[in-house]
Coordinates of N, CA and C in Angstrom, one line a residue:
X1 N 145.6 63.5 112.4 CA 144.7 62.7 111.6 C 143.4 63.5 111.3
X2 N 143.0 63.8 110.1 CA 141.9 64.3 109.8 C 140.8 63.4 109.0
X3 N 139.6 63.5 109.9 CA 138.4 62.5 109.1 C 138.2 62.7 108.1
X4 N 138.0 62.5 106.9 CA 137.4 62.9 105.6 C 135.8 62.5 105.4
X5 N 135.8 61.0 105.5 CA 134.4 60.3 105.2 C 134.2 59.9 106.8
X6 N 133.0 60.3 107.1 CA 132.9 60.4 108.6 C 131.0 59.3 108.2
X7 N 131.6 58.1 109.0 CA 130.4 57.3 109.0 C 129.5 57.2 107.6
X8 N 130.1 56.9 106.6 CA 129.3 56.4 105.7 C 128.7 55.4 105.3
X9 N 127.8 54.7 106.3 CA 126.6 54.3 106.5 C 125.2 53.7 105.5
X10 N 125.6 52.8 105.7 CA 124.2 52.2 104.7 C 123.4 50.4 105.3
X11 N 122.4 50.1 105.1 CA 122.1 49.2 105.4 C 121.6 48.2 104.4
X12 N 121.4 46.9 105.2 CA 121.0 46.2 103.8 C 120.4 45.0 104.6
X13 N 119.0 44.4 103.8 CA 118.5 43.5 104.8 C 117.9 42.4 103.2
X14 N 118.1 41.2 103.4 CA 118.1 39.6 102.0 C 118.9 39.4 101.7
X15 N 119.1 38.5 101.0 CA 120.1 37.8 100.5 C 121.4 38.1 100.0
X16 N 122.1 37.3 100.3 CA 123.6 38.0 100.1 C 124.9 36.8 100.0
X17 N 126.0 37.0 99.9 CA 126.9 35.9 99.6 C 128.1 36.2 100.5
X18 N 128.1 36.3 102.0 CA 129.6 36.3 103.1 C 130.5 37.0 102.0
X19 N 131.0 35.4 101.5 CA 132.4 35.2 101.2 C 132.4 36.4 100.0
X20 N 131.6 36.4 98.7 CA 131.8 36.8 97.8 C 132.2 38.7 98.6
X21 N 131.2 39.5 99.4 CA 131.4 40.3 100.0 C 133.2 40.6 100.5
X22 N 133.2 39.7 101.0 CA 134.6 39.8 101.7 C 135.4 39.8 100.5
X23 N 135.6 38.9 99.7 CA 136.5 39.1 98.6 C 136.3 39.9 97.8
X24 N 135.6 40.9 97.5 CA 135.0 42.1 96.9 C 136.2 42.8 97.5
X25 N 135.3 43.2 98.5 CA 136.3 44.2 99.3 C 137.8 44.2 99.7
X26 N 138.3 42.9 99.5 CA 139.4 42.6 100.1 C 140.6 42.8 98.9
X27 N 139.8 42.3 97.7 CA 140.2 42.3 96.1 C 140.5 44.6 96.0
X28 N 139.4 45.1 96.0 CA 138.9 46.7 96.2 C 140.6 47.1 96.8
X29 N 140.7 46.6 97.5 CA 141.9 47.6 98.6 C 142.9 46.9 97.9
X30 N 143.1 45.9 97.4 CA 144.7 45.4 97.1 C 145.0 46.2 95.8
X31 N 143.8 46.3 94.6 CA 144.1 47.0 93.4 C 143.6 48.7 94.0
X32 N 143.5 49.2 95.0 CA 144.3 50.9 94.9 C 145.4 50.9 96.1
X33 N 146.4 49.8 95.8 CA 147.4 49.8 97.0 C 147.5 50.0 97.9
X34 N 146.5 49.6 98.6 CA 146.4 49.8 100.2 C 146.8 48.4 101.3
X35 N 147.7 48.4 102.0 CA 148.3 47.5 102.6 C 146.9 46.9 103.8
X36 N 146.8 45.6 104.0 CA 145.1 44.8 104.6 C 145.7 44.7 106.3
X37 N 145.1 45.8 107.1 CA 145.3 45.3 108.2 C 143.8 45.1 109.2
X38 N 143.4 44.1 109.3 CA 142.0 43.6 109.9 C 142.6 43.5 111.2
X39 N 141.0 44.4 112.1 CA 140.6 44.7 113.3 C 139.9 43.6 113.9
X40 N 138.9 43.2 113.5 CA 138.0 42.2 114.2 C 137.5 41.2 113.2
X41 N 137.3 40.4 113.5 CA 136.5 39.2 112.5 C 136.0 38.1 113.6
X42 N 134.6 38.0 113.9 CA 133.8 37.1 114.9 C 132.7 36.8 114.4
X43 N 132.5 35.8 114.7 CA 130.5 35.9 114.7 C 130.2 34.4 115.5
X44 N 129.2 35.1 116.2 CA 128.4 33.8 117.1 C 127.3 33.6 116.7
X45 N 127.1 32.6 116.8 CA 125.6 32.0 116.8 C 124.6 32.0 117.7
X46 N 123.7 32.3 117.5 CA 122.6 32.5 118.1 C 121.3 32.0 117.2
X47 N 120.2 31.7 118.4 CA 118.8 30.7 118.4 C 118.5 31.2 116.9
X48 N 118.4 32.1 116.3 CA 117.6 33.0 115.6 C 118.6 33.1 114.1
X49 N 119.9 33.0 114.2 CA 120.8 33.2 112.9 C 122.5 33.7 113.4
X50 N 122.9 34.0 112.7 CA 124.5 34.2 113.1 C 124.8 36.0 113.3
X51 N 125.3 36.3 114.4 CA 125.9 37.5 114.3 C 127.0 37.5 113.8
X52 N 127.7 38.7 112.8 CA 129.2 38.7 112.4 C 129.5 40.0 112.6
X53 N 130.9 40.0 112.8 CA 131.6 41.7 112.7 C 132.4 41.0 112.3
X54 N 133.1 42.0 111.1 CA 134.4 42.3 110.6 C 134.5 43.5 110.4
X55 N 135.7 43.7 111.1 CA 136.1 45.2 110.7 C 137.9 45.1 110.3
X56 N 138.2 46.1 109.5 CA 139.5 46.3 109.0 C 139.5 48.0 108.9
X57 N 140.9 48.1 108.4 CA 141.3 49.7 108.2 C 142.8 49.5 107.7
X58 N 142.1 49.0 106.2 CA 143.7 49.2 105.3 C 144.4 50.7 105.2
X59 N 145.6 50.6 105.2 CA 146.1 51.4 104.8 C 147.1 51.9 103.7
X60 N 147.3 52.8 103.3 CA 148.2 53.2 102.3 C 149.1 54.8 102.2
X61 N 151.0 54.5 102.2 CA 151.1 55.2 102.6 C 151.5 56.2 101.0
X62 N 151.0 57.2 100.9 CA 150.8 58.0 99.8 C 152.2 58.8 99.8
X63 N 152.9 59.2 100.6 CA 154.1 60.2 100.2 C 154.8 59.8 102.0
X64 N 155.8 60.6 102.3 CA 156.8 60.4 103.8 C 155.8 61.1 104.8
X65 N 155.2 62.0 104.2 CA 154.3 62.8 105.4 C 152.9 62.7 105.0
X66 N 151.9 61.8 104.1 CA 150.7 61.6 104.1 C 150.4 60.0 103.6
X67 N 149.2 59.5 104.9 CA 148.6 58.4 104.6 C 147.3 58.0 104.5
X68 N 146.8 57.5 103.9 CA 145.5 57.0 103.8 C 145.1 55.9 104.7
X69 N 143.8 56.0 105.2 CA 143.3 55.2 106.2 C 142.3 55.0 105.7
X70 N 141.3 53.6 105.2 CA 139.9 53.6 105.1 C 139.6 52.4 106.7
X71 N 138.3 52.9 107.1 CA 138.1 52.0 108.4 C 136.4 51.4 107.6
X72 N 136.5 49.8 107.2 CA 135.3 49.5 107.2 C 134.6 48.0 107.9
X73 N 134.1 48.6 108.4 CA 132.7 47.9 109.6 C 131.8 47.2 109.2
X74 N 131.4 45.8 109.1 CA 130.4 45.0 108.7 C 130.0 44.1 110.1
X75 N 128.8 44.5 110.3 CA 128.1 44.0 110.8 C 126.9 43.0 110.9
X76 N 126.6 42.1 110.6 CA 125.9 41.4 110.4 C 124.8 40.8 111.6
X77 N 123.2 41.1 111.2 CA 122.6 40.9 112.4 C 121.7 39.3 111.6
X78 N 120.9 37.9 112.1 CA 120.2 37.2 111.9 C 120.5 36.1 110.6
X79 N 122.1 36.0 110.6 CA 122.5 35.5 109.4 C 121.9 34.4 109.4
X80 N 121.4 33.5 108.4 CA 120.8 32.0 108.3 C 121.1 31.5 106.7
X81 N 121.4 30.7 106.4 CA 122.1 30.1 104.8 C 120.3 29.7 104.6
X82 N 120.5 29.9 103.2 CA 119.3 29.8 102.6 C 119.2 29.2 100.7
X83 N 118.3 28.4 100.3 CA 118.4 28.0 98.9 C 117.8 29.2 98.3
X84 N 118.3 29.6 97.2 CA 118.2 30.2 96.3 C 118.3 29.6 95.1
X85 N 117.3 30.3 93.7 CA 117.9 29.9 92.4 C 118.2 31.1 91.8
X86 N 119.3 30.9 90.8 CA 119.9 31.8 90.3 C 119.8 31.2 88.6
X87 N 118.5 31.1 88.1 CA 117.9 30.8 86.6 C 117.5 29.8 87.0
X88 N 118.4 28.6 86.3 CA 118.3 26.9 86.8 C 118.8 26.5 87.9
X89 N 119.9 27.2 88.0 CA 120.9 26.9 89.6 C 120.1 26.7 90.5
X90 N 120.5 25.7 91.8 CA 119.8 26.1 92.8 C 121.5 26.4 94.0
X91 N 121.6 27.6 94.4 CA 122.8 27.8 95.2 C 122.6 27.6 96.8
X92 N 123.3 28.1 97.5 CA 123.2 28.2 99.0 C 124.1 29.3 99.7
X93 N 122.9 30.3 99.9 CA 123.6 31.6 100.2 C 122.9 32.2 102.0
X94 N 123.7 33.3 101.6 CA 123.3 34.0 103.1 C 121.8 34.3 103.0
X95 N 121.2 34.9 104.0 CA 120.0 35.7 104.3 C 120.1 36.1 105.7
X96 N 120.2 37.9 105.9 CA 120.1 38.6 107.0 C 120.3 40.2 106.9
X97 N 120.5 40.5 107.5 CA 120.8 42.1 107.7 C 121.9 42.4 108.0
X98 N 122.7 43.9 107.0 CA 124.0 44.0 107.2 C 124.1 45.5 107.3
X99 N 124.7 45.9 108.4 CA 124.8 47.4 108.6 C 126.6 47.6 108.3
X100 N 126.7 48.3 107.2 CA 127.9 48.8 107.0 C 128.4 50.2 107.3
X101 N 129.4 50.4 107.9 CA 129.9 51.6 108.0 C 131.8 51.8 107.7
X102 N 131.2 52.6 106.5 CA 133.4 53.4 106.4 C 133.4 54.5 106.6
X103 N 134.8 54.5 107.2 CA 135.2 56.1 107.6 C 136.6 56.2 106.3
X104 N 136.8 57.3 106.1 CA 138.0 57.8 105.3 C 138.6 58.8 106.2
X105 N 140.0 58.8 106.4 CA 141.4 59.5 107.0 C 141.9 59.7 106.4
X106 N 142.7 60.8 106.6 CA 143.7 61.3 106.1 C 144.8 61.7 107.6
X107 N 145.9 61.1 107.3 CA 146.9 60.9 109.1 C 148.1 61.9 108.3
X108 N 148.3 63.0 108.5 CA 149.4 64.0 107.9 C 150.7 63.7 109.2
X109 N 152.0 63.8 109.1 CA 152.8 63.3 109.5 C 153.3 62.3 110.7
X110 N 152.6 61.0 110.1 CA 152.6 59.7 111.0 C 153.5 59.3 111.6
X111 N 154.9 59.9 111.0 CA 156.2 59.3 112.0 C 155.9 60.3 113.1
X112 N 155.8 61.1 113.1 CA 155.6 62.3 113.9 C 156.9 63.2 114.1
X113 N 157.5 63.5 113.1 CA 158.6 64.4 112.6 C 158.5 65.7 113.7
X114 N 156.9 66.0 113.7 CA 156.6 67.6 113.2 C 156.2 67.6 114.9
X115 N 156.5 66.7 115.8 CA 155.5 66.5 116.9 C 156.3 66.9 118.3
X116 N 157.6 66.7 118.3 CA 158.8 67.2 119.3 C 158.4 67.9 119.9
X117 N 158.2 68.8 119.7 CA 158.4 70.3 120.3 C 157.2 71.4 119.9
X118 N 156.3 71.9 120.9 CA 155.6 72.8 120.4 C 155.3 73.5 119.1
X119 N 156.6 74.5 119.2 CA 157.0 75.4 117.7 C 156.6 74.3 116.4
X120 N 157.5 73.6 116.5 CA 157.4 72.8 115.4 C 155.9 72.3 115.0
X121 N 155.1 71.7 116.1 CA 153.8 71.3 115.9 C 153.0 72.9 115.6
X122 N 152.8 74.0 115.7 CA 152.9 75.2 115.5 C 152.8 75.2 113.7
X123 N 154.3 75.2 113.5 CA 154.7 75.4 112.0 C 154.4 74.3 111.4
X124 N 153.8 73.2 111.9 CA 153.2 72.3 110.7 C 151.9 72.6 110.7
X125 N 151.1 72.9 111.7 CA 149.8 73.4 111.5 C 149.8 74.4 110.6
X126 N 150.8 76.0 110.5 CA 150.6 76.7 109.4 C 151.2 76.2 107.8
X127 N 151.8 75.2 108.0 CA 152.3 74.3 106.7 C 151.3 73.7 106.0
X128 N 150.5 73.1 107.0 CA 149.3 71.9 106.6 C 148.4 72.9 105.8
X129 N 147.9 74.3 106.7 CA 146.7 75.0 106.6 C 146.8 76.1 105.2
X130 N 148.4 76.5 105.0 CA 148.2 77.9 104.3 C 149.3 77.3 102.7
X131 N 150.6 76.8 103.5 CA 151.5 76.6 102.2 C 151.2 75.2 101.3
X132 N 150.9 74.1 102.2 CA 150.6 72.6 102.0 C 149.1 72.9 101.4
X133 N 148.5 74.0 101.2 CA 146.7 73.1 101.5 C 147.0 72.8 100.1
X134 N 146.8 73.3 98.8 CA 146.3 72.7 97.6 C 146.4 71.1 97.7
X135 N 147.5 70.4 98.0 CA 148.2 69.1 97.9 C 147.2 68.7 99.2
X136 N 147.1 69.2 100.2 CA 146.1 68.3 101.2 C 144.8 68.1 101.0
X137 N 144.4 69.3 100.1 CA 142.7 69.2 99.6 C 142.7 68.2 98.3
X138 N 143.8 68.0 97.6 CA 143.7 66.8 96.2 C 143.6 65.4 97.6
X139 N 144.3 65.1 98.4 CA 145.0 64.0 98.9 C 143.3 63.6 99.5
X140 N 142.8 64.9 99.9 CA 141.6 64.4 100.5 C 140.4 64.1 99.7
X141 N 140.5 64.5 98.7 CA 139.7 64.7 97.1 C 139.8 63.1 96.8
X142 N 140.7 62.6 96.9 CA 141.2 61.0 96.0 C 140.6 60.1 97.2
X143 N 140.7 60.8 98.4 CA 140.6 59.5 99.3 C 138.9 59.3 99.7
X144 N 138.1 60.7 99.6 CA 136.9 60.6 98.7 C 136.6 60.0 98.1
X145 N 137.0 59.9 96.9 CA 136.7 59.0 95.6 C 136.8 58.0 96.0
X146 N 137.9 57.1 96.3 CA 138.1 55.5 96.7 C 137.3 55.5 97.5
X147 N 136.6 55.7 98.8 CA 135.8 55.5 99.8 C 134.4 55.0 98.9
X148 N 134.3 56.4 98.1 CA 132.9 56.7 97.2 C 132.8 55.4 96.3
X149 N 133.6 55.1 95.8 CA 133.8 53.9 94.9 C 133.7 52.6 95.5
X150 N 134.2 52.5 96.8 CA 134.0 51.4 97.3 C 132.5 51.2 97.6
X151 N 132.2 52.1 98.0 CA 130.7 52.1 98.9 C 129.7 51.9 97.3
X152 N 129.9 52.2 96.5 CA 129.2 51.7 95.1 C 129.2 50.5 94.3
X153 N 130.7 50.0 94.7 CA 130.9 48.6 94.3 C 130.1 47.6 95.5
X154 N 130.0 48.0 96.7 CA 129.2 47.0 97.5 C 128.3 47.1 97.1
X155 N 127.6 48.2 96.9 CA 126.4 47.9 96.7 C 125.9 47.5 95.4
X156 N 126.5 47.4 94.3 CA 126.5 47.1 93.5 C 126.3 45.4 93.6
X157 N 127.1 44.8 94.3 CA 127.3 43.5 94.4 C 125.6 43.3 95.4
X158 N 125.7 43.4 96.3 CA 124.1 43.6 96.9 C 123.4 43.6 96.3
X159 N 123.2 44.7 95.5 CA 121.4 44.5 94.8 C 121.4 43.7 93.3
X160 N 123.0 42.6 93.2 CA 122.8 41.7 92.3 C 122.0 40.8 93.0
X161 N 122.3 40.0 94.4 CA 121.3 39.1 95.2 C 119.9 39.9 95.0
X162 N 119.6 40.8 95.0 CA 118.2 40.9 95.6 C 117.5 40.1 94.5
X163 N 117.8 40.2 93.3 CA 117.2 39.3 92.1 C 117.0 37.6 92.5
X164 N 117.5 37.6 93.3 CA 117.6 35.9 94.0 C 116.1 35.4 94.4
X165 N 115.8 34.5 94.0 CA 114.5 33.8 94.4 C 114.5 32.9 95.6
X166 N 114.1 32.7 96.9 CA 114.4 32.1 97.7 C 113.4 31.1 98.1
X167 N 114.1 29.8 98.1 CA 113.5 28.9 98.0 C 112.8 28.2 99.8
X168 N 114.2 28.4 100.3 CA 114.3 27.6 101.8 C 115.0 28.4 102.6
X169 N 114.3 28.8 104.2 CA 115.0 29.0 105.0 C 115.8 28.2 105.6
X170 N 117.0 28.2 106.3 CA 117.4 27.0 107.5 C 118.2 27.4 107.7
X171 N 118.7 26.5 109.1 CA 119.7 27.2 109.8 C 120.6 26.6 109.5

């Protein structure tokens, strides 16, 4: 398994919308065919606002010997629902701080074909490195991109709330 996107990292602290988030991203991975396997999903409450983690790491298997992994991490620290207007609207949304982090993989022979025997792990290393590279530098090139794109569409969706006018805290 080789990391591609190693901790890409951003933070975000006002208003925001849970659910809308989650279905962002959840919508993101079904339309570039990545199969949804979720890691963690909690959050407790506490005096002050809600802690959350969700983490997942869809995957997608690209060819018999290469797959895609994205791993993304949402963290939520002080969550508290809050009135907002959005023109005339008056809605009811999140308010807190959210530390995101994705990683991008690339896992070259997952069945582990290549793994038996020394030699063999040997000659896939010179396979991967000298005859295979063009095709492993595209495969890593794309899984780039989708990472990159994800991480632009969240935030994209983010700094639609910041325009939010906030009327009321509560818990």
């Amino acid at each position: 398994m080789k990391i591609v996107v190693d901790h890409d990292r951003f933070e975000y602290n006002g208003p925001f919308d849970a659910n809308d988030l989650f279905r962002m991203i959840s919508n993101f991975i079904f339309e570039k065919g990545f199969d949804f396997k979720q890691d963690k999903d909690f959050e407790i409450n506490k005096p002050h606002g809600k802690f959350i983690e969700w983490e997942i790491s869809p995957w997608k298997r690209v060819t018999d010997y290469v797959r895609y992994i994205i791993r993304v991490r949402i963290v939520g620290y002080d969550i508290v629902k809050t009135d907002a207007n959005t023109g005339r609207k008056k809605t009811k949304i999140d308010s807190g701080r959210l530390v995101i982090t994705m990683d991008g993989m690339v896992e070259y022979d997952y069945d582990s074909y290549w793994d038996d025997k020394p030699i063999l792990h040997f000659l896939r290393t010179i396979y991967d490195k000298f005859v295979f590279k063009a095709y492993t530098e595209r495969f890593e090139q794309r899984l780039v991109h989708d990472v990159n794109h994800l991480h632009d569409n969240i935030e994209k969706l983010l700094n639609l709330h910041r325009h939010y006018t906030t009327r009321s805290r509560g818990l």
